[in-house]
């Protein structure tokens, strides 16, 4: 920055304790420019942009190829000082806002330029920084002077997606069963039934899974469970990505001939990236897996898609574990038996919906049924009347 410019900064006013913004919110703030001597300015403006970008390289040497793609959601610009020859001119894909204008000569001292933007009312993905791409919402200030380098500064907004009352499906439990016959190194059959308390979970919330195991085989087995994140990036007809295990645990043995019922609790990290399904070039998805570890054989497993939400999108938990889930006597060491005398969540299916297009799409967000290959939702079943009433009550709270 030039010696004559002591400070060029941009500041916005937080609107909540978490310092987040969402569609339709007002972003107000100020640009501070402090100069040590008189300067002449061609233009001074602040802009607010929302963009997604992905890029990666595959191969080496002559076979190396780069992939990239870009998506712009909006660009809003407010000029404080603009060259007279360019005033009133439209800018491509830009919404211009006009407020108070200032002269082209800035006197020595500190000067404050207020601005006010409104985020578009459209379906945009949340802020995200991933292994091969990002989604950013940025306030940028640019100061242009004759015969001088352009001075630039910026600050990043944390954009989140909020509940619009269409996410009733996230309250639905999910249930699945897997059975396995032992034919090698043993005999008999084992079965695993897993039921989640719901589908959508906030950052920092607990995922609770009710597990019923019947090991009527001659083999000992172990209960295993995991929560996996998958990031997928799309560009130029190709895709790339990575997955990370957020939780991966193995529990105690379930001996041969043993029946047991277990509650599995997993805490969603407070800083875990939320589900992203409404971006054309970036997807972030989660899979919950419960399985039985069987030596020298494939593991029977139940898999569920899970939607991770910001704290503003609270999904109340199901109030009780599956009914009739009295502990099989005796309970296993270090395993948590179900509390007696409480009713079960009825099995519920997933939803028939599609990935939302972008931008400006309407409909359900996030869409937990929009999973990539390898993410297998449980078979769907009809929603219960109880959950329909429950969801309506919840919608009235938002």
mmCIF file with all atom_site columns, N, CA and C in Angstrom, residues 16 18-23 124-127 158-164 167 170 198-205 268-278 284 286 306-316 365-367 398:
data_model
loop_
_atom_site.group_PDB
_atom_site.id
_atom_site.type_symbol
_atom_site.label_atom_id
_atom_site.label_alt_id
_atom_site.label_comp_id
_atom_site.label_asym_id
_atom_site.label_entity_id
_atom_site.label_seq_id
_atom_site.pdbx_PDB_ins_code
_atom_site.Cartn_x
_atom_site.Cartn_y
_atom_site.Cartn_z
_atom_site.occupancy
_atom_site.B_iso_or_equiv
_atom_site.pdbx_formal_charge
_atom_site.auth_seq_id
_atom_site.auth_comp_id
_atom_site.auth_asym_id
_atom_site.auth_atom_id
_atom_site.pdbx_PDB_model_num
ATOM 1   N N  . UNK A 1 16  ? -25.863 -11.167 14.569 1.00 0.00 ? 16  UNK A N  1
ATOM 2   C CA . UNK A 1 16  ? -26.213 -12.171 15.566 1.00 0.00 ? 16  UNK A CA 1
ATOM 3   C C  . UNK A 1 16  ? -24.938 -12.605 16.295 1.00 0.00 ? 16  UNK A C  1
ATOM 4   N N  . UNK A 1 18  ? -23.492 -15.461 16.469 1.00 0.00 ? 18  UNK A N  1
ATOM 5   C CA . UNK A 1 18  ? -22.623 -16.375 15.722 1.00 0.00 ? 18  UNK A CA 1
ATOM 6   C C  . UNK A 1 18  ? -21.950 -15.698 14.533 1.00 0.00 ? 18  UNK A C  1
ATOM 7   N N  . UNK A 1 19  ? -22.278 -14.442 14.310 1.00 0.00 ? 19  UNK A N  1
ATOM 8   C CA . UNK A 1 19  ? -21.665 -13.674 13.229 1.00 0.00 ? 19  UNK A CA 1
ATOM 9   C C  . UNK A 1 19  ? -21.879 -14.356 11.877 1.00 0.00 ? 19  UNK A C  1
ATOM 10  N N  . UNK A 1 20  ? -23.131 -14.733 11.600 1.00 0.00 ? 20  UNK A N  1
ATOM 11  C CA . UNK A 1 20  ? -23.481 -15.375 10.347 1.00 0.00 ? 20  UNK A CA 1
ATOM 12  C C  . UNK A 1 20  ? -24.527 -14.550 9.601  1.00 0.00 ? 20  UNK A C  1
ATOM 13  N N  . UNK A 1 21  ? -24.625 -14.798 8.303  1.00 0.00 ? 21  UNK A N  1
ATOM 14  C CA . UNK A 1 21  ? -25.627 -14.161 7.455  1.00 0.00 ? 21  UNK A CA 1
ATOM 15  C C  . UNK A 1 21  ? -26.303 -15.245 6.621  1.00 0.00 ? 21  UNK A C  1
ATOM 16  N N  . UNK A 1 22  ? -27.516 -14.927 6.150  1.00 0.00 ? 22  UNK A N  1
ATOM 17  C CA . UNK A 1 22  ? -28.219 -15.845 5.270  1.00 0.00 ? 22  UNK A CA 1
ATOM 18  C C  . UNK A 1 22  ? -28.982 -15.044 4.223  1.00 0.00 ? 22  UNK A C  1
ATOM 19  N N  . UNK A 1 23  ? -29.669 -15.727 3.325  1.00 0.00 ? 23  UNK A N  1
ATOM 20  C CA . UNK A 1 23  ? -30.372 -15.067 2.224  1.00 0.00 ? 23  UNK A CA 1
ATOM 21  C C  . UNK A 1 23  ? -31.333 -13.999 2.750  1.00 0.00 ? 23  UNK A C  1
ATOM 22  N N  . UNK A 1 124 ? -28.706 -20.364 -2.096 1.00 0.00 ? 124 UNK A N  1
ATOM 23  C CA . UNK A 1 124 ? -27.261 -20.378 -2.300 1.00 0.00 ? 124 UNK A CA 1
ATOM 24  C C  . UNK A 1 124 ? -26.603 -21.312 -1.294 1.00 0.00 ? 124 UNK A C  1
ATOM 25  N N  . UNK A 1 125 ? -25.498 -21.950 -1.677 1.00 0.00 ? 125 UNK A N  1
ATOM 26  C CA . UNK A 1 125 ? -24.823 -22.867 -0.748 1.00 0.00 ? 125 UNK A CA 1
ATOM 27  C C  . UNK A 1 125 ? -24.130 -22.113 0.377  1.00 0.00 ? 125 UNK A C  1
ATOM 28  N N  . UNK A 1 126 ? -23.860 -22.782 1.496  1.00 0.00 ? 126 UNK A N  1
ATOM 29  C CA . UNK A 1 126 ? -23.189 -22.128 2.619  1.00 0.00 ? 126 UNK A CA 1
ATOM 30  C C  . UNK A 1 126 ? -21.703 -21.931 2.353  1.00 0.00 ? 126 UNK A C  1
ATOM 31  N N  . UNK A 1 127 ? -21.070 -21.085 3.149  1.00 0.00 ? 127 UNK A N  1
ATOM 32  C CA . UNK A 1 127 ? -19.626 -20.884 3.055  1.00 0.00 ? 127 UNK A CA 1
ATOM 33  C C  . UNK A 1 127 ? -18.912 -22.222 3.257  1.00 0.00 ? 127 UNK A C  1
ATOM 34  N N  . UNK A 1 158 ? -19.513 -15.115 6.804  1.00 0.00 ? 158 UNK A N  1
ATOM 35  C CA . UNK A 1 158 ? -19.879 -16.521 7.022  1.00 0.00 ? 158 UNK A CA 1
ATOM 36  C C  . UNK A 1 158 ? -21.351 -16.683 6.682  1.00 0.00 ? 158 UNK A C  1
ATOM 37  N N  . UNK A 1 159 ? -21.610 -17.298 5.525  1.00 0.00 ? 159 UNK A N  1
ATOM 38  C CA . UNK A 1 159 ? -22.980 -17.453 5.031  1.00 0.00 ? 159 UNK A CA 1
ATOM 39  C C  . UNK A 1 159 ? -23.504 -18.841 5.391  1.00 0.00 ? 159 UNK A C  1
ATOM 40  N N  . UNK A 1 160 ? -24.709 -18.908 5.939  1.00 0.00 ? 160 UNK A N  1
ATOM 41  C CA . UNK A 1 160 ? -25.332 -20.176 6.299  1.00 0.00 ? 160 UNK A CA 1
ATOM 42  C C  . UNK A 1 160 ? -26.705 -20.263 5.643  1.00 0.00 ? 160 UNK A C  1
ATOM 43  N N  . UNK A 1 161 ? -27.208 -21.486 5.545  1.00 0.00 ? 161 UNK A N  1
ATOM 44  C CA . UNK A 1 161 ? -28.560 -21.728 5.030  1.00 0.00 ? 161 UNK A CA 1
ATOM 45  C C  . UNK A 1 161 ? -29.465 -21.995 6.216  1.00 0.00 ? 161 UNK A C  1
ATOM 46  N N  . UNK A 1 162 ? -30.606 -21.350 6.272  1.00 0.00 ? 162 UNK A N  1
ATOM 47  C CA . UNK A 1 162 ? -31.511 -21.500 7.404  1.00 0.00 ? 162 UNK A CA 1
ATOM 48  C C  . UNK A 1 162 ? -32.741 -22.297 7.019  1.00 0.00 ? 162 UNK A C  1
ATOM 49  N N  . UNK A 1 163 ? -33.445 -22.760 8.043  1.00 0.00 ? 163 UNK A N  1
ATOM 50  C CA . UNK A 1 163 ? -34.636 -23.580 7.840  1.00 0.00 ? 163 UNK A CA 1
ATOM 51  C C  . UNK A 1 163 ? -35.783 -22.719 7.328  1.00 0.00 ? 163 UNK A C  1
ATOM 52  N N  . UNK A 1 164 ? -36.321 -23.101 6.175  1.00 0.00 ? 164 UNK A N  1
ATOM 53  C CA . UNK A 1 164 ? -37.436 -22.347 5.598  1.00 0.00 ? 164 UNK A CA 1
ATOM 54  C C  . UNK A 1 164 ? -38.783 -23.018 5.828  1.00 0.00 ? 164 UNK A C  1
ATOM 55  N N  . UNK A 1 167 ? -38.202 -28.544 5.799  1.00 0.00 ? 167 UNK A N  1
ATOM 56  C CA . UNK A 1 167 ? -37.283 -29.621 6.143  1.00 0.00 ? 167 UNK A CA 1
ATOM 57  C C  . UNK A 1 167 ? -37.893 -30.636 7.100  1.00 0.00 ? 167 UNK A C  1
ATOM 58  N N  . UNK A 1 170 ? -36.324 -34.094 7.682  1.00 0.00 ? 170 UNK A N  1
ATOM 59  C CA . UNK A 1 170 ? -35.130 -34.283 8.506  1.00 0.00 ? 170 UNK A CA 1
ATOM 60  C C  . UNK A 1 170 ? -35.461 -34.788 9.900  1.00 0.00 ? 170 UNK A C  1
ATOM 61  N N  . UNK A 1 198 ? -33.392 -39.650 14.028 1.00 0.00 ? 198 UNK A N  1
ATOM 62  C CA . UNK A 1 198 ? -33.872 -38.740 12.985 1.00 0.00 ? 198 UNK A CA 1
ATOM 63  C C  . UNK A 1 198 ? -32.851 -38.726 11.859 1.00 0.00 ? 198 UNK A C  1
ATOM 64  N N  . UNK A 1 199 ? -32.953 -37.781 10.943 1.00 0.00 ? 199 UNK A N  1
ATOM 65  C CA . UNK A 1 199 ? -32.082 -37.729 9.771  1.00 0.00 ? 199 UNK A CA 1
ATOM 66  C C  . UNK A 1 199 ? -31.159 -36.522 9.776  1.00 0.00 ? 199 UNK A C  1
ATOM 67  N N  . UNK A 1 200 ? -31.625 -35.365 10.277 1.00 0.00 ? 200 UNK A N  1
ATOM 68  C CA . UNK A 1 200 ? -30.832 -34.138 10.283 1.00 0.00 ? 200 UNK A CA 1
ATOM 69  C C  . UNK A 1 200 ? -30.321 -33.807 11.673 1.00 0.00 ? 200 UNK A C  1
ATOM 70  N N  . UNK A 1 201 ? -29.062 -33.411 11.749 1.00 0.00 ? 201 UNK A N  1
ATOM 71  C CA . UNK A 1 201 ? -28.431 -33.092 13.038 1.00 0.00 ? 201 UNK A CA 1
ATOM 72  C C  . UNK A 1 201 ? -27.641 -31.791 12.922 1.00 0.00 ? 201 UNK A C  1
ATOM 73  N N  . UNK A 1 202 ? -27.735 -30.983 13.976 1.00 0.00 ? 202 UNK A N  1
ATOM 74  C CA . UNK A 1 202 ? -26.972 -29.754 14.024 1.00 0.00 ? 202 UNK A CA 1
ATOM 75  C C  . UNK A 1 202 ? -25.516 -30.027 14.371 1.00 0.00 ? 202 UNK A C  1
ATOM 76  N N  . UNK A 1 203 ? -24.661 -29.081 14.026 1.00 0.00 ? 203 UNK A N  1
ATOM 77  C CA . UNK A 1 203 ? -23.294 -29.091 14.536 1.00 0.00 ? 203 UNK A CA 1
ATOM 78  C C  . UNK A 1 203 ? -23.355 -29.089 16.068 1.00 0.00 ? 203 UNK A C  1
ATOM 79  N N  . UNK A 1 204 ? -22.582 -29.961 16.694 1.00 0.00 ? 204 UNK A N  1
ATOM 80  C CA . UNK A 1 204 ? -22.560 -30.047 18.145 1.00 0.00 ? 204 UNK A CA 1
ATOM 81  C C  . UNK A 1 204 ? -23.629 -30.930 18.750 1.00 0.00 ? 204 UNK A C  1
ATOM 82  N N  . UNK A 1 205 ? -24.560 -31.448 17.938 1.00 0.00 ? 205 UNK A N  1
ATOM 83  C CA . UNK A 1 205 ? -25.646 -32.278 18.442 1.00 0.00 ? 205 UNK A CA 1
ATOM 84  C C  . UNK A 1 205 ? -25.218 -33.749 18.509 1.00 0.00 ? 205 UNK A C  1
ATOM 85  N N  . UNK A 1 268 ? -21.668 -34.776 16.981 1.00 0.00 ? 268 UNK A N  1
ATOM 86  C CA . UNK A 1 268 ? -21.264 -34.081 15.768 1.00 0.00 ? 268 UNK A CA 1
ATOM 87  C C  . UNK A 1 268 ? -20.338 -32.932 16.161 1.00 0.00 ? 268 UNK A C  1
ATOM 88  N N  . UNK A 1 269 ? -19.125 -32.862 15.642 1.00 0.00 ? 269 UNK A N  1
ATOM 89  C CA . UNK A 1 269 ? -18.222 -31.759 16.003 1.00 0.00 ? 269 UNK A CA 1
ATOM 90  C C  . UNK A 1 269 ? -18.850 -30.394 15.714 1.00 0.00 ? 269 UNK A C  1
ATOM 91  N N  . UNK A 1 270 ? -18.546 -29.428 16.581 1.00 0.00 ? 270 UNK A N  1
ATOM 92  C CA . UNK A 1 270 ? -19.126 -28.090 16.440 1.00 0.00 ? 270 UNK A CA 1
ATOM 93  C C  . UNK A 1 270 ? -18.679 -27.403 15.148 1.00 0.00 ? 270 UNK A C  1
ATOM 94  N N  . UNK A 1 271 ? -17.491 -27.750 14.651 1.00 0.00 ? 271 UNK A N  1
ATOM 95  C CA . UNK A 1 271 ? -16.961 -27.091 13.465 1.00 0.00 ? 271 UNK A CA 1
ATOM 96  C C  . UNK A 1 271 ? -17.072 -27.947 12.209 1.00 0.00 ? 271 UNK A C  1
ATOM 97  N N  . UNK A 1 272 ? -17.881 -28.995 12.262 1.00 0.00 ? 272 UNK A N  1
ATOM 98  C CA . UNK A 1 272 ? -18.017 -29.875 11.101 1.00 0.00 ? 272 UNK A CA 1
ATOM 99  C C  . UNK A 1 272 ? -18.723 -29.144 9.956  1.00 0.00 ? 272 UNK A C  1
ATOM 100 N N  . UNK A 1 273 ? -18.214 -29.315 8.742  1.00 0.00 ? 273 UNK A N  1
ATOM 101 C CA . UNK A 1 273 ? -18.823 -28.703 7.566  1.00 0.00 ? 273 UNK A CA 1
ATOM 102 C C  . UNK A 1 273 ? -20.255 -29.203 7.386  1.00 0.00 ? 273 UNK A C  1
ATOM 103 N N  . UNK A 1 274 ? -21.168 -28.275 7.107  1.00 0.00 ? 274 UNK A N  1
ATOM 104 C CA . UNK A 1 274 ? -22.564 -28.672 6.923  1.00 0.00 ? 274 UNK A CA 1
ATOM 105 C C  . UNK A 1 274 ? -22.739 -29.346 5.567  1.00 0.00 ? 274 UNK A C  1
ATOM 106 N N  . UNK A 1 275 ? -23.840 -30.065 5.423  1.00 0.00 ? 275 UNK A N  1
ATOM 107 C CA . UNK A 1 275 ? -24.173 -30.712 4.159  1.00 0.00 ? 275 UNK A CA 1
ATOM 108 C C  . UNK A 1 275 ? -24.366 -29.664 3.060  1.00 0.00 ? 275 UNK A C  1
ATOM 109 N N  . UNK A 1 276 ? -23.802 -29.929 1.891  1.00 0.00 ? 276 UNK A N  1
ATOM 110 C CA . UNK A 1 276 ? -23.988 -29.050 0.725  1.00 0.00 ? 276 UNK A CA 1
ATOM 111 C C  . UNK A 1 276 ? -24.526 -29.887 -0.418 1.00 0.00 ? 276 UNK A C  1
ATOM 112 N N  . UNK A 1 277 ? -25.721 -29.552 -0.873 1.00 0.00 ? 277 UNK A N  1
ATOM 113 C CA . UNK A 1 277 ? -26.340 -30.265 -1.986 1.00 0.00 ? 277 UNK A CA 1
ATOM 114 C C  . UNK A 1 277 ? -26.897 -29.323 -3.040 1.00 0.00 ? 277 UNK A C  1
ATOM 115 N N  . UNK A 1 278 ? -26.867 -28.018 -2.770 1.00 0.00 ? 278 UNK A N  1
ATOM 116 C CA . UNK A 1 278 ? -27.457 -27.067 -3.710 1.00 0.00 ? 278 UNK A CA 1
ATOM 117 C C  . UNK A 1 278 ? -26.400 -26.261 -4.451 1.00 0.00 ? 278 UNK A C  1
ATOM 118 N N  . UNK A 1 284 ? -21.144 -31.858 -0.457 1.00 0.00 ? 284 UNK A N  1
ATOM 119 C CA . UNK A 1 284 ? -20.630 -32.387 0.809  1.00 0.00 ? 284 UNK A CA 1
ATOM 120 C C  . UNK A 1 284 ? -21.733 -33.244 1.412  1.00 0.00 ? 284 UNK A C  1
ATOM 121 N N  . UNK A 1 286 ? -22.814 -36.955 3.958  1.00 0.00 ? 286 UNK A N  1
ATOM 122 C CA . UNK A 1 286 ? -22.407 -37.758 5.106  1.00 0.00 ? 286 UNK A CA 1
ATOM 123 C C  . UNK A 1 286 ? -23.109 -39.104 5.078  1.00 0.00 ? 286 UNK A C  1
ATOM 124 N N  . UNK A 1 306 ? -26.937 -38.967 6.311  1.00 0.00 ? 306 UNK A N  1
ATOM 125 C CA . UNK A 1 306 ? -27.166 -38.056 7.431  1.00 0.00 ? 306 UNK A CA 1
ATOM 126 C C  . UNK A 1 306 ? -26.939 -36.635 6.932  1.00 0.00 ? 306 UNK A C  1
ATOM 127 N N  . UNK A 1 307 ? -27.797 -35.710 7.340  1.00 0.00 ? 307 UNK A N  1
ATOM 128 C CA . UNK A 1 307 ? -27.685 -34.309 6.949  1.00 0.00 ? 307 UNK A CA 1
ATOM 129 C C  . UNK A 1 307 ? -27.167 -33.508 8.148  1.00 0.00 ? 307 UNK A C  1
ATOM 130 N N  . UNK A 1 308 ? -26.065 -32.782 7.947  1.00 0.00 ? 308 UNK A N  1
ATOM 131 C CA . UNK A 1 308 ? -25.490 -31.935 8.995  1.00 0.00 ? 308 UNK A CA 1
ATOM 132 C C  . UNK A 1 308 ? -25.924 -30.497 8.741  1.00 0.00 ? 308 UNK A C  1
ATOM 133 N N  . UNK A 1 309 ? -26.447 -29.850 9.787  1.00 0.00 ? 309 UNK A N  1
ATOM 134 C CA . UNK A 1 309 ? -27.028 -28.515 9.695  1.00 0.00 ? 309 UNK A CA 1
ATOM 135 C C  . UNK A 1 309 ? -26.302 -27.547 10.621 1.00 0.00 ? 309 UNK A C  1
ATOM 136 N N  . UNK A 1 310 ? -26.362 -26.244 10.321 1.00 0.00 ? 310 UNK A N  1
ATOM 137 C CA . UNK A 1 310 ? -25.850 -25.262 11.282 1.00 0.00 ? 310 UNK A CA 1
ATOM 138 C C  . UNK A 1 310 ? -26.759 -25.201 12.498 1.00 0.00 ? 310 UNK A C  1
ATOM 139 N N  . UNK A 1 311 ? -26.278 -24.657 13.619 1.00 0.00 ? 311 UNK A N  1
ATOM 140 C CA . UNK A 1 311 ? -27.081 -24.655 14.854 1.00 0.00 ? 311 UNK A CA 1
ATOM 141 C C  . UNK A 1 311 ? -28.428 -23.971 14.728 1.00 0.00 ? 311 UNK A C  1
ATOM 142 N N  . UNK A 1 312 ? -28.567 -23.016 13.803 1.00 0.00 ? 312 UNK A N  1
ATOM 143 C CA . UNK A 1 312 ? -29.847 -22.331 13.652 1.00 0.00 ? 312 UNK A CA 1
ATOM 144 C C  . UNK A 1 312 ? -30.943 -23.281 13.181 1.00 0.00 ? 312 UNK A C  1
ATOM 145 N N  . UNK A 1 313 ? -30.583 -24.428 12.576 1.00 0.00 ? 313 UNK A N  1
ATOM 146 C CA . UNK A 1 313 ? -31.575 -25.346 12.016 1.00 0.00 ? 313 UNK A CA 1
ATOM 147 C C  . UNK A 1 313 ? -31.806 -26.504 12.973 1.00 0.00 ? 313 UNK A C  1
ATOM 148 N N  . UNK A 1 314 ? -32.378 -26.223 14.124 1.00 0.00 ? 314 UNK A N  1
ATOM 149 C CA . UNK A 1 314 ? -32.555 -27.260 15.137 1.00 0.00 ? 314 UNK A CA 1
ATOM 150 C C  . UNK A 1 314 ? -33.621 -28.267 14.728 1.00 0.00 ? 314 UNK A C  1
ATOM 151 N N  . UNK A 1 315 ? -33.277 -29.539 14.817 1.00 0.00 ? 315 UNK A N  1
ATOM 152 C CA . UNK A 1 315 ? -34.232 -30.624 14.589 1.00 0.00 ? 315 UNK A CA 1
ATOM 153 C C  . UNK A 1 315 ? -34.429 -31.348 15.910 1.00 0.00 ? 315 UNK A C  1
ATOM 154 N N  . UNK A 1 316 ? -35.562 -31.182 16.577 1.00 0.00 ? 316 UNK A N  1
ATOM 155 C CA . UNK A 1 316 ? -35.752 -31.823 17.877 1.00 0.00 ? 316 UNK A CA 1
ATOM 156 C C  . UNK A 1 316 ? -35.577 -33.330 17.797 1.00 0.00 ? 316 UNK A C  1
ATOM 157 N N  . UNK A 1 365 ? -34.200 -27.881 0.911  1.00 0.00 ? 365 UNK A N  1
ATOM 158 C CA . UNK A 1 365 ? -32.752 -27.847 1.121  1.00 0.00 ? 365 UNK A CA 1
ATOM 159 C C  . UNK A 1 365 ? -32.481 -28.125 2.576  1.00 0.00 ? 365 UNK A C  1
ATOM 160 N N  . UNK A 1 366 ? -31.469 -28.922 2.935  1.00 0.00 ? 366 UNK A N  1
ATOM 161 C CA . UNK A 1 366 ? -30.712 -29.766 2.027  1.00 0.00 ? 366 UNK A CA 1
ATOM 162 C C  . UNK A 1 366 ? -31.547 -30.955 1.556  1.00 0.00 ? 366 UNK A C  1
ATOM 163 N N  . UNK A 1 367 ? -31.053 -31.645 0.528  1.00 0.00 ? 367 UNK A N  1
ATOM 164 C CA . UNK A 1 367 ? -31.748 -32.794 -0.019 1.00 0.00 ? 367 UNK A CA 1
ATOM 165 C C  . UNK A 1 367 ? -30.969 -34.059 0.332  1.00 0.00 ? 367 UNK A C  1
ATOM 166 N N  . UNK A 1 398 ? -40.817 -22.264 13.699 1.00 0.00 ? 398 UNK A N  1
ATOM 167 C CA . UNK A 1 398 ? -39.776 -21.555 12.968 1.00 0.00 ? 398 UNK A CA 1
ATOM 168 C C  . UNK A 1 398 ? -40.310 -20.225 12.418 1.00 0.00 ? 398 UNK A C  1
#
